[in-house]
Coordinates of C-alpha atoms in Angstrom, one line a residue:
M1 CA -91.3 -3.5 -1.1
S2 CA -88.3 -5.2 -2.8
P3 CA -88.4 -8.9 -2.4
L4 CA -85.0 -9.1 -1.1
K5 CA -85.8 -6.5 1.6
M6 CA -88.8 -8.7 2.6
A7 CA -88.1 -10.2 5.8
V8 CA -89.8 -13.0 7.8
P9 CA -92.2 -11.3 10.7
F10 CA -90.2 -10.8 14.2
A11 CA -92.6 -12.9 15.8
L12 CA -92.4 -15.7 13.3
L13 CA -88.6 -15.3 13.9
L14 CA -89.1 -16.3 17.5
L15 CA -91.3 -19.2 16.7
L16 CA -88.6 -20.7 13.9
F17 CA -85.9 -19.9 16.4
A18 CA -87.7 -22.3 18.7
T19 CA -87.4 -24.9 16.4
A20 CA -83.6 -24.8 16.2
K21 CA -81.8 -27.9 17.0
A22 CA -79.2 -26.7 19.2
E23 CA -77.5 -23.6 20.6
S24 CA -75.1 -23.6 17.7
P25 CA -74.6 -20.4 15.3
Y26 CA -77.3 -19.0 13.1
R27 CA -76.4 -18.0 9.6
F28 CA -79.1 -16.0 7.6
F29 CA -79.7 -16.1 3.7
S30 CA -82.0 -14.0 1.5
W31 CA -82.5 -15.2 -1.9
N32 CA -84.6 -13.9 -4.9
V33 CA -85.1 -16.4 -7.6
T34 CA -85.6 -14.8 -11.0
Y35 CA -85.2 -15.3 -14.9
G36 CA -82.4 -13.7 -16.3
T37 CA -80.4 -13.7 -19.8
I38 CA -77.3 -16.0 -19.6
Y39 CA -74.6 -16.7 -22.2
P40 CA -73.1 -19.9 -20.8
L41 CA -72.5 -21.4 -24.3
G42 CA -72.0 -18.1 -26.3
K43 CA -75.7 -17.5 -27.1
P44 CA -78.2 -15.8 -24.9
Q45 CA -80.8 -17.9 -23.4
Q46 CA -83.1 -17.7 -20.2
G47 CA -81.5 -18.9 -17.3
I48 CA -82.5 -19.3 -13.4
L49 CA -80.6 -16.6 -11.2
I50 CA -80.4 -16.4 -7.4
N51 CA -79.7 -13.1 -6.3
G52 CA -78.7 -12.1 -10.3
Q53 CA -76.3 -14.9 -10.0
F54 CA -75.8 -17.9 -12.5
P55 CA -74.4 -20.2 -10.9
G56 CA -76.2 -19.1 -7.6
P57 CA -74.2 -18.2 -4.5
D58 CA -72.2 -20.3 -2.1
I59 CA -73.4 -21.5 1.2
H60 CA -70.3 -21.0 3.7
S61 CA -71.1 -23.0 7.0
V62 CA -69.6 -24.6 10.1
T63 CA -70.6 -28.2 11.6
N64 CA -73.8 -27.8 13.5
D65 CA -74.7 -24.4 12.2
N66 CA -78.4 -23.4 11.9
L67 CA -79.2 -21.9 8.4
Y68 CA -82.1 -19.7 7.6
I69 CA -82.7 -19.4 4.2
N70 CA -85.3 -17.3 2.7
V71 CA -86.3 -17.9 -0.5
F72 CA -88.5 -15.3 -2.3
N73 CA -89.9 -16.8 -6.0
S74 CA -89.9 -14.3 -8.7
L75 CA -90.8 -16.8 -11.5
D76 CA -93.8 -17.2 -13.0
E77 CA -94.3 -20.8 -11.8
P78 CA -93.7 -22.7 -8.3
F79 CA -90.2 -23.3 -7.4
L80 CA -88.3 -25.6 -5.2
I81 CA -84.8 -25.9 -3.7
S82 CA -83.3 -29.0 -2.6
W83 CA -80.0 -29.6 -0.9
N84 CA -77.8 -32.8 -2.3
G85 CA -76.0 -34.4 0.5
V86 CA -77.2 -32.6 3.4
Q87 CA -78.8 -34.7 5.7
N88 CA -81.9 -32.5 7.3
R89 CA -81.5 -34.7 10.4
R90 CA -85.2 -36.0 11.5
N91 CA -86.6 -32.8 9.2
S92 CA -87.6 -34.3 5.9
Y93 CA -90.4 -31.3 5.8
E94 CA -87.5 -29.4 4.8
D95 CA -86.1 -31.4 2.4
G96 CA -87.0 -29.5 -0.8
V97 CA -88.5 -32.4 -3.1
Y98 CA -91.9 -32.6 -4.0
G99 CA -92.6 -35.8 -2.1
T100 CA -91.9 -33.7 1.4
T101 CA -92.2 -30.1 0.6
C102 CA -94.9 -27.8 -0.8
P103 CA -93.6 -25.6 -3.7
I104 CA -93.2 -21.9 -3.0
P105 CA -95.8 -20.2 -5.1
P106 CA -95.1 -17.1 -7.7
G107 CA -94.8 -14.2 -6.0
K108 CA -94.3 -16.0 -2.5
N109 CA -91.4 -16.7 -0.1
F110 CA -90.5 -19.5 2.1
T111 CA -88.1 -19.8 4.6
Y112 CA -85.8 -23.5 4.8
I113 CA -84.7 -24.1 8.3
L114 CA -81.7 -26.5 8.2
Q115 CA -79.1 -27.4 10.6
V116 CA -75.9 -29.2 9.1
K117 CA -75.9 -31.5 12.3
D118 CA -72.6 -33.6 12.4
Q119 CA -71.6 -32.9 9.1
I120 CA -68.8 -31.7 7.3
G121 CA -67.8 -31.5 3.5
S122 CA -68.5 -30.4 0.2
F123 CA -72.3 -30.3 -1.2
Y124 CA -74.6 -28.4 -3.5
Y125 CA -78.2 -27.2 -3.7
F126 CA -80.3 -27.2 -6.7
P127 CA -84.0 -26.7 -8.0
S128 CA -86.0 -29.9 -8.0
L129 CA -89.4 -29.1 -9.5
A130 CA -90.1 -29.4 -13.3
F131 CA -87.0 -29.3 -15.5
H132 CA -85.7 -26.2 -13.7
K133 CA -82.2 -27.7 -12.8
A134 CA -81.7 -27.6 -16.8
A135 CA -81.9 -23.5 -16.3
G136 CA -79.7 -23.2 -13.6
G137 CA -80.3 -22.0 -9.7
F138 CA -77.7 -24.3 -8.4
G139 CA -74.7 -23.5 -6.4
G140 CA -72.3 -25.0 -3.9
I141 CA -72.4 -25.9 0.0
R142 CA -69.4 -26.2 2.1
I143 CA -69.8 -27.5 5.5
L144 CA -66.5 -26.7 7.2
S145 CA -65.4 -28.7 10.7
R146 CA -65.5 -26.7 13.7
P147 CA -61.9 -24.7 14.8
L148 CA -61.1 -27.0 17.4
I149 CA -61.6 -30.3 15.1
P150 CA -58.6 -31.3 13.4
V151 CA -58.7 -31.7 9.4
P152 CA -56.2 -34.4 7.9
F153 CA -54.2 -31.7 5.8
D154 CA -53.1 -28.2 6.3
E155 CA -55.1 -25.2 5.2
P156 CA -55.0 -24.6 1.5
A157 CA -53.8 -21.1 0.1
G158 CA -57.4 -20.9 -1.7
D159 CA -60.6 -23.0 -1.4
W160 CA -62.7 -23.0 -4.8
T161 CA -66.1 -24.3 -5.5
V162 CA -66.2 -25.9 -8.9
L163 CA -69.5 -26.7 -10.6
I164 CA -69.2 -28.9 -13.6
G165 CA -72.1 -30.4 -15.8
D166 CA -73.7 -31.2 -19.3
W167 CA -75.9 -28.2 -20.7
Y168 CA -78.5 -27.6 -23.4
Q169 CA -78.9 -24.7 -25.3
K170 CA -82.5 -25.0 -25.6
N171 CA -84.4 -23.5 -22.7
H172 CA -85.8 -25.8 -20.0
T173 CA -89.7 -25.5 -21.1
D174 CA -88.7 -26.7 -24.3
L175 CA -86.9 -29.8 -22.8
K176 CA -89.8 -30.3 -20.3
K177 CA -92.4 -30.4 -23.4
I178 CA -90.1 -33.0 -25.2
L179 CA -90.4 -35.5 -21.9
D180 CA -94.1 -34.4 -21.4
R181 CA -94.6 -35.7 -25.3
G182 CA -93.1 -38.8 -24.3
H183 CA -89.7 -38.8 -26.1
K184 CA -86.1 -38.7 -24.9
L185 CA -84.1 -36.0 -24.7
P186 CA -81.3 -35.3 -27.5
F187 CA -77.5 -35.5 -26.7
P188 CA -76.6 -32.0 -24.6
D189 CA -74.9 -29.4 -26.3
G190 CA -71.9 -28.8 -24.2
I191 CA -70.7 -29.0 -20.7
L192 CA -70.0 -26.1 -18.5
I193 CA -67.6 -25.3 -15.7
N194 CA -69.1 -22.8 -13.2
G195 CA -71.7 -21.6 -15.7
R196 CA -69.3 -21.3 -18.1
G197 CA -68.2 -22.8 -21.8
P198 CA -64.7 -23.2 -23.1
S199 CA -62.1 -20.9 -21.4
G200 CA -64.6 -19.1 -19.6
A201 CA -63.5 -19.5 -16.2
S202 CA -60.5 -18.9 -14.7
F203 CA -58.7 -19.5 -11.5
T204 CA -55.5 -17.7 -10.2
V205 CA -52.9 -19.6 -8.2
E206 CA -49.3 -18.2 -6.5
P207 CA -46.3 -20.5 -7.3
G208 CA -45.5 -23.3 -4.6
K209 CA -49.0 -22.9 -3.0
T210 CA -51.5 -25.6 -2.4
Y211 CA -55.2 -25.1 -3.1
R212 CA -58.6 -26.9 -2.8
L213 CA -61.4 -27.4 -5.7
R214 CA -64.5 -28.5 -4.4
I215 CA -66.0 -30.4 -7.5
S216 CA -69.7 -31.0 -7.9
N217 CA -71.4 -32.4 -11.2
V218 CA -74.6 -30.7 -11.3
G219 CA -75.5 -31.7 -14.8
L220 CA -78.3 -33.7 -16.3
Q221 CA -77.0 -36.8 -17.4
N222 CA -73.3 -36.9 -18.2
S223 CA -70.3 -38.5 -16.1
L224 CA -67.5 -36.2 -16.7
N225 CA -63.8 -36.9 -16.2
F226 CA -61.9 -33.5 -14.5
R227 CA -58.2 -32.8 -14.9
I228 CA -55.6 -30.1 -14.5
Q229 CA -53.0 -30.3 -17.3
G230 CA -49.8 -30.9 -15.8
H231 CA -50.9 -31.2 -12.0
K232 CA -51.7 -34.1 -9.9
M233 CA -54.7 -34.2 -7.6
K234 CA -55.0 -35.5 -4.4
L235 CA -58.4 -36.8 -3.4
V236 CA -59.1 -35.7 0.4
E237 CA -62.9 -35.5 0.6
V238 CA -65.9 -37.3 -0.9
E239 CA -69.5 -36.0 0.1
G240 CA -68.9 -35.5 4.1
T241 CA -66.0 -38.0 4.3
H242 CA -62.4 -37.5 4.7
T243 CA -60.7 -39.9 2.3
M244 CA -57.3 -41.7 2.1
Q245 CA -55.3 -38.9 0.3
T246 CA -54.8 -40.8 -3.0
T247 CA -53.3 -38.8 -6.0
F248 CA -55.1 -39.0 -9.5
S249 CA -54.3 -37.6 -12.6
S250 CA -58.0 -37.3 -13.5
L251 CA -61.0 -38.1 -11.7
D252 CA -64.4 -39.4 -12.6
V253 CA -67.3 -37.4 -11.2
H254 CA -70.8 -39.0 -11.8
V255 CA -73.8 -37.0 -11.9
G256 CA -74.7 -35.5 -8.6
Q257 CA -71.4 -36.7 -6.7
S258 CA -69.2 -33.8 -5.0
Y259 CA -65.1 -34.4 -4.5
S260 CA -62.5 -32.1 -2.9
V261 CA -59.0 -32.5 -4.1
L262 CA -55.9 -30.9 -3.3
F263 CA -53.3 -29.7 -6.2
T264 CA -50.0 -27.6 -5.7
A265 CA -48.9 -24.9 -8.2
D266 CA -45.3 -26.8 -8.7
Q267 CA -45.2 -26.5 -12.9
T268 CA -43.5 -24.1 -14.6
P269 CA -45.1 -20.6 -14.5
Q270 CA -48.1 -20.4 -17.3
D271 CA -51.3 -20.7 -18.1
Y272 CA -53.0 -24.4 -17.8
Y273 CA -56.0 -25.9 -19.2
I274 CA -58.8 -27.3 -16.1
V275 CA -60.7 -29.8 -18.4
A276 CA -63.9 -31.5 -17.9
S277 CA -64.8 -33.9 -20.5
S278 CA -67.9 -36.4 -20.9
R279 CA -67.6 -40.1 -20.2
F280 CA -68.8 -43.3 -21.7
S281 CA -70.5 -41.5 -24.8
T282 CA -69.9 -42.3 -28.5
K283 CA -69.5 -38.2 -29.0
I284 CA -67.3 -36.6 -26.5
L285 CA -67.8 -33.3 -25.3
T286 CA -65.2 -31.1 -23.7
T287 CA -64.8 -27.6 -22.0
T288 CA -62.1 -26.1 -20.4
A289 CA -61.2 -23.4 -17.5
V290 CA -57.8 -21.8 -17.2
L291 CA -55.6 -22.4 -14.4
H292 CA -53.8 -18.9 -14.3
Y293 CA -50.2 -19.0 -12.7
S294 CA -50.0 -15.2 -11.0
N295 CA -46.4 -14.7 -12.7
S296 CA -47.4 -16.4 -15.7
N297 CA -46.8 -14.1 -19.3
R298 CA -47.8 -17.7 -21.5
P299 CA -51.7 -18.2 -22.0
V300 CA -52.8 -21.6 -22.6
S301 CA -52.4 -23.1 -26.3
G302 CA -52.7 -26.1 -28.3
P303 CA -55.6 -28.6 -27.8
P304 CA -56.4 -29.6 -24.1
P305 CA -55.1 -32.9 -22.7
G306 CA -56.9 -35.7 -23.6
G307 CA -58.4 -38.1 -20.7
P308 CA -60.5 -41.4 -20.8
T309 CA -63.3 -41.9 -22.7
I310 CA -65.6 -44.8 -22.7
Q311 CA -63.1 -47.2 -20.6
I312 CA -65.4 -49.0 -17.8
D313 CA -62.5 -50.9 -16.1
W314 CA -60.4 -47.5 -15.3
S315 CA -63.5 -46.2 -13.9
I316 CA -64.4 -48.9 -11.8
N317 CA -60.6 -49.5 -10.5
Q318 CA -60.6 -45.7 -9.3
A319 CA -63.9 -45.9 -7.6
R320 CA -62.5 -49.1 -5.6
A321 CA -59.3 -46.9 -5.0
I322 CA -61.5 -44.6 -2.9
R323 CA -61.5 -45.2 0.6
T324 CA -62.5 -43.5 4.1
N325 CA -59.6 -42.0 6.0
L326 CA -60.4 -43.7 9.5
T327 CA -57.8 -41.9 11.6
A328 CA -59.5 -38.4 10.7
S329 CA -61.9 -36.5 12.9
G330 CA -64.9 -35.1 12.1
P331 CA -68.5 -36.0 11.7
R332 CA -69.5 -39.1 9.6
P333 CA -71.3 -42.2 9.8
N334 CA -68.5 -43.6 11.5
P335 CA -67.6 -41.0 14.0
Q336 CA -63.8 -41.4 15.3
G337 CA -63.7 -44.6 14.0
S338 CA -66.2 -46.2 16.5
Y339 CA -68.7 -47.7 14.3
H340 CA -67.8 -50.2 12.7
Y341 CA -70.3 -51.0 10.2
G342 CA -68.9 -54.2 8.8
M343 CA -69.4 -55.9 12.1
I344 CA -73.4 -55.2 12.2
N345 CA -75.5 -57.8 10.9
T346 CA -78.0 -56.0 8.3
T347 CA -81.6 -57.0 9.0
K348 CA -82.9 -56.6 5.5
T349 CA -81.8 -56.7 1.8
I350 CA -83.4 -54.2 -0.8
R351 CA -82.6 -54.9 -4.1
V352 CA -83.3 -52.1 -7.1
A353 CA -83.2 -52.4 -10.7
S354 CA -83.9 -49.7 -13.4
S355 CA -85.5 -50.2 -16.6
A356 CA -86.9 -48.0 -19.5
G357 CA -90.5 -48.8 -21.4
Q358 CA -93.3 -47.1 -23.0
V359 CA -96.8 -46.5 -20.8
N360 CA -99.7 -45.0 -23.0
G361 CA -96.8 -44.6 -25.9
K362 CA -94.9 -42.4 -24.0
Q363 CA -91.5 -42.9 -22.6
R364 CA -91.0 -43.9 -19.1
Y365 CA -88.5 -45.1 -16.8
A366 CA -89.0 -47.3 -13.8
L367 CA -87.2 -48.9 -10.6
N368 CA -88.5 -52.5 -9.8
S369 CA -91.0 -51.7 -12.6
V370 CA -92.8 -48.9 -10.7
S371 CA -92.7 -45.3 -12.6
F372 CA -93.1 -42.6 -10.2
V373 CA -95.9 -40.6 -10.3
P374 CA -96.2 -37.3 -7.9
A375 CA -99.3 -37.5 -6.0
D376 CA -101.5 -34.1 -5.5
T377 CA -100.2 -34.0 -2.2
P378 CA -96.6 -34.1 -0.8
L379 CA -96.2 -37.6 0.7
K380 CA -94.8 -36.5 4.0
L381 CA -97.6 -34.0 4.8
A382 CA -100.2 -36.6 4.1
D383 CA -98.3 -38.9 6.5
Y384 CA -98.4 -36.4 9.0
F385 CA -102.1 -35.6 8.7
N386 CA -103.3 -39.1 7.8
I387 CA -104.7 -38.0 4.7
G388 CA -105.5 -41.0 3.1
G389 CA -105.6 -41.9 -0.7
V390 CA -102.3 -40.3 -1.3
F391 CA -99.8 -43.2 -1.2
R392 CA -99.7 -46.4 0.1
V393 CA -96.6 -48.1 1.9
G394 CA -95.7 -51.2 -0.3
S395 CA -96.5 -49.9 -3.7
I396 CA -93.3 -50.9 -4.8
S397 CA -91.4 -53.9 -4.2
S398 CA -88.3 -54.7 -2.3
A399 CA -86.9 -56.7 -5.2
P400 CA -87.1 -56.6 -9.1
T401 CA -90.4 -57.9 -10.3
G402 CA -89.6 -58.8 -14.0
G403 CA -92.9 -57.0 -15.2
G404 CA -93.4 -54.6 -17.5
V405 CA -93.2 -51.0 -16.8
Y406 CA -96.4 -49.3 -14.9
L407 CA -97.5 -46.1 -13.5
D408 CA -97.9 -45.7 -9.4
T409 CA -96.8 -43.4 -6.5
S410 CA -94.3 -45.7 -5.4
V411 CA -93.2 -45.5 -1.6
M412 CA -91.4 -48.3 0.4
G413 CA -91.5 -48.8 3.9
A414 CA -88.5 -49.4 6.6
D415 CA -88.2 -49.7 10.3
Y416 CA -86.2 -46.8 12.1
R417 CA -83.0 -48.0 13.4
T418 CA -82.4 -50.9 11.3
F419 CA -79.5 -51.7 9.4
I420 CA -80.1 -52.5 5.9
E421 CA -78.3 -53.4 2.5
I422 CA -79.5 -52.1 -0.4
V423 CA -78.3 -53.5 -4.1
F424 CA -78.7 -51.2 -7.6
Q425 CA -78.8 -53.8 -10.2
N426 CA -78.3 -52.1 -13.6
D427 CA -79.2 -54.4 -16.8
E428 CA -78.7 -51.2 -19.0
D429 CA -75.7 -50.1 -21.7
I430 CA -75.3 -47.0 -19.7
V431 CA -73.6 -45.7 -16.4
Q432 CA -76.5 -44.8 -13.7
S433 CA -76.3 -42.7 -10.8
Y434 CA -78.3 -42.8 -7.5
H435 CA -79.1 -40.5 -4.6
I436 CA -80.6 -41.0 -1.4
N437 CA -81.9 -38.0 0.3
G438 CA -81.2 -37.3 4.4
Y439 CA -78.6 -40.4 4.1
Q440 CA -74.7 -41.0 3.9
F441 CA -74.1 -44.8 3.0
W442 CA -71.2 -47.2 2.9
V443 CA -70.5 -48.1 -0.7
V444 CA -69.5 -51.8 0.3
G445 CA -69.2 -53.2 -3.3
M446 CA -69.5 -52.8 -7.2
D447 CA -68.6 -55.3 -10.2
G448 CA -70.1 -56.5 -13.1
G449 CA -72.9 -59.2 -14.1
Q450 CA -75.7 -59.9 -11.8
W451 CA -75.4 -59.5 -8.0
T452 CA -76.0 -63.0 -5.9
A453 CA -75.5 -63.7 -2.1
D454 CA -72.0 -64.7 -3.0
S455 CA -71.2 -61.1 -4.1
R456 CA -70.9 -60.3 -0.3
N457 CA -67.9 -62.1 -0.3
Q458 CA -65.9 -59.4 -2.0
Y459 CA -67.6 -56.4 0.0
N460 CA -65.2 -53.9 1.5
L461 CA -66.3 -54.2 5.5
R462 CA -63.8 -51.9 7.0
D463 CA -63.1 -48.5 5.0
A464 CA -65.6 -48.2 1.9
V465 CA -66.3 -44.7 1.7
A466 CA -69.5 -43.0 3.0
R467 CA -71.5 -40.8 0.5
S468 CA -74.8 -40.0 -0.5
T469 CA -74.5 -40.5 -4.6
T470 CA -73.2 -43.6 -5.8
Q471 CA -72.4 -44.6 -9.9
V472 CA -73.8 -48.1 -11.2
Y473 CA -71.7 -49.5 -14.0
P474 CA -73.5 -50.9 -17.1
K475 CA -74.4 -54.6 -16.6
S476 CA -73.2 -54.2 -13.1
W477 CA -74.2 -53.9 -9.9
T478 CA -73.3 -51.7 -6.7
A479 CA -74.1 -52.3 -3.1
I480 CA -74.3 -50.2 -0.2
Y481 CA -75.0 -50.7 3.7
V482 CA -77.6 -47.8 5.5
A483 CA -78.1 -47.0 8.7
L484 CA -81.5 -45.9 8.8
D485 CA -81.1 -43.3 11.5
N486 CA -83.2 -40.7 10.2
V487 CA -87.1 -40.8 10.7
G488 CA -89.1 -39.3 7.5
M489 CA -90.1 -39.6 4.0
W490 CA -86.8 -39.7 1.9
N491 CA -86.2 -39.4 -2.1
V492 CA -84.4 -42.3 -3.7
R493 CA -83.8 -41.4 -7.1
S494 CA -81.8 -41.4 -10.6
E495 CA -79.8 -38.4 -10.8
F496 CA -80.2 -38.5 -14.6
W497 CA -82.8 -35.9 -14.5
A498 CA -84.8 -37.1 -17.5
R499 CA -85.1 -40.3 -16.2
Q500 CA -86.1 -39.1 -12.7
Y501 CA -88.6 -36.8 -14.0
L502 CA -90.0 -39.5 -16.1
G503 CA -90.2 -41.9 -12.9
Q504 CA -87.3 -43.4 -12.2
Q505 CA -87.3 -42.6 -8.2
F506 CA -89.4 -43.7 -5.0
Y507 CA -89.8 -42.7 -1.5
L508 CA -88.1 -44.4 1.3
R509 CA -90.4 -44.1 4.4
V510 CA -88.7 -44.9 7.4
Y511 CA -91.1 -45.1 10.2
T512 CA -91.4 -45.3 14.1
T513 CA -94.4 -45.3 16.3
S514 CA -92.3 -42.7 18.9
T515 CA -93.5 -39.0 18.7
S516 CA -90.5 -38.2 20.8
L517 CA -88.6 -35.0 19.6
R518 CA -85.4 -37.1 19.8
D519 CA -86.5 -39.1 16.7
E520 CA -88.1 -36.6 14.6
Y521 CA -88.9 -33.0 14.7
P522 CA -92.7 -31.8 14.5
I523 CA -94.1 -30.0 11.1
P524 CA -92.4 -26.4 10.9
I525 CA -94.7 -24.0 12.0
N526 CA -93.6 -21.7 8.9
A527 CA -94.7 -25.2 6.7
L528 CA -96.6 -24.2 3.5
L529 CA -99.8 -26.5 2.8
C530 CA -100.9 -27.5 -0.4
G531 CA -102.9 -30.1 -2.1
R532 CA -105.4 -31.9 0.2
A533 CA -103.2 -30.7 3.1
V534 CA -104.7 -27.0 2.8
G535 CA -106.8 -26.5 5.8
H536 CA -105.3 -29.1 8.3
H537 CA -104.0 -27.7 11.4
K538 CA -100.3 -27.6 12.1
R539 CA -99.6 -28.7 15.9
P540 CA -97.8 -25.7 18.0
L541 CA -94.3 -26.3 19.2

């Protein structure tokens, strides 16, 4: 039987339905993950396809929809998909990273069960194991508001996913070998827009109409600047938050981040460049797509328009200008403007600093001196089944230690329903990007130098943007506020994928003694078991 025709057994589906979080619509997806030949930079290489597509198919959904995504792994190695920005309320078992979810073995399938509870906006999915992300397997996720919930802009004439990112010509297995040998990766070979190199992607518009672009940086390490020749972009949404509608001529999109912009086809009818170029790098990589007016008879010509390159201040000022639209309806951590985060006292401050170093003669990266080493069993399963010796809470300090890099399976503990401050300190010379699975957080401040308690005096405590991925500039800090309202084991990681792979991540265990379904759902009946969890009994629902 074809993998795509394989269905979850009907009896199991009934059990899966029983785990649904609300009587909201169900959407079913069947994906077959394969290797295939792709030509992103004009030369053949092996890529990861979903249903034969590179990039993979978009997920279209509406707030509170229940998503059943049956993933069949036709690769020759284990595989996992993670959902960047989708919060998986009370259910970190479905998070799709190895700290929470067993990989799908070759030739097997697994059905992810997600509910996009109280979310709107633009996100993406990607493969989280090994170095699969360098081969593809990513695609866009859009969550629309419910029909009766007003959106603070008119419906656009078109709505497109735009996946941008740096790219290597080398096979992902060769890149992984470089890292496994303890070396750093070389500089990327190019940049892609929707899986294609220069002028490979095209978007056709009607004169006078307004369009929405959902832009996500799905790359491995480079911040990118995005712009449309001759057109202004109005920012309207960032990772699930409606923003003040600020107009930009170009937009910095750091690794792992997603933005929605509107633009109007109000220029002379012809073809224009859409440009993505690397930021903060000595060598500037640039790629283009084409914005085609339907009545154009003039193709693009000449060099694409230049953009900012290494200017840090320009980028910081833009980041500070991105604010939450407090008058807009829609699910967010500040629903209907009633949750005034700036009036709540934080109960704990966690400070996180990155570092790089050699361990046993090999390159490693760390947070608070700990370079994460995956355990033999997903941490969430070990926690659920009380399997000792897999991890220990407190194996990473909540403040920088100043010591050398060392290896451990780092897990930090935090209490459910607390309101905390996290400060990311970057003492290195590169821009960094951090993501927290399962959460949105308020980016309350960022500045150069060392963070101190006095830095709080410049925090934005009124309309800071809420998102799930934030940048930290060189020799700078970024502070966030997080309401720990989602029980589980959640990945805090660098979005620079080589750094993540070589240890720049940890898990935040948000814990409660409560066993109520109100606080956390039990292990899914279809959960895969691996490592030391094999043979343990899953509690029936």
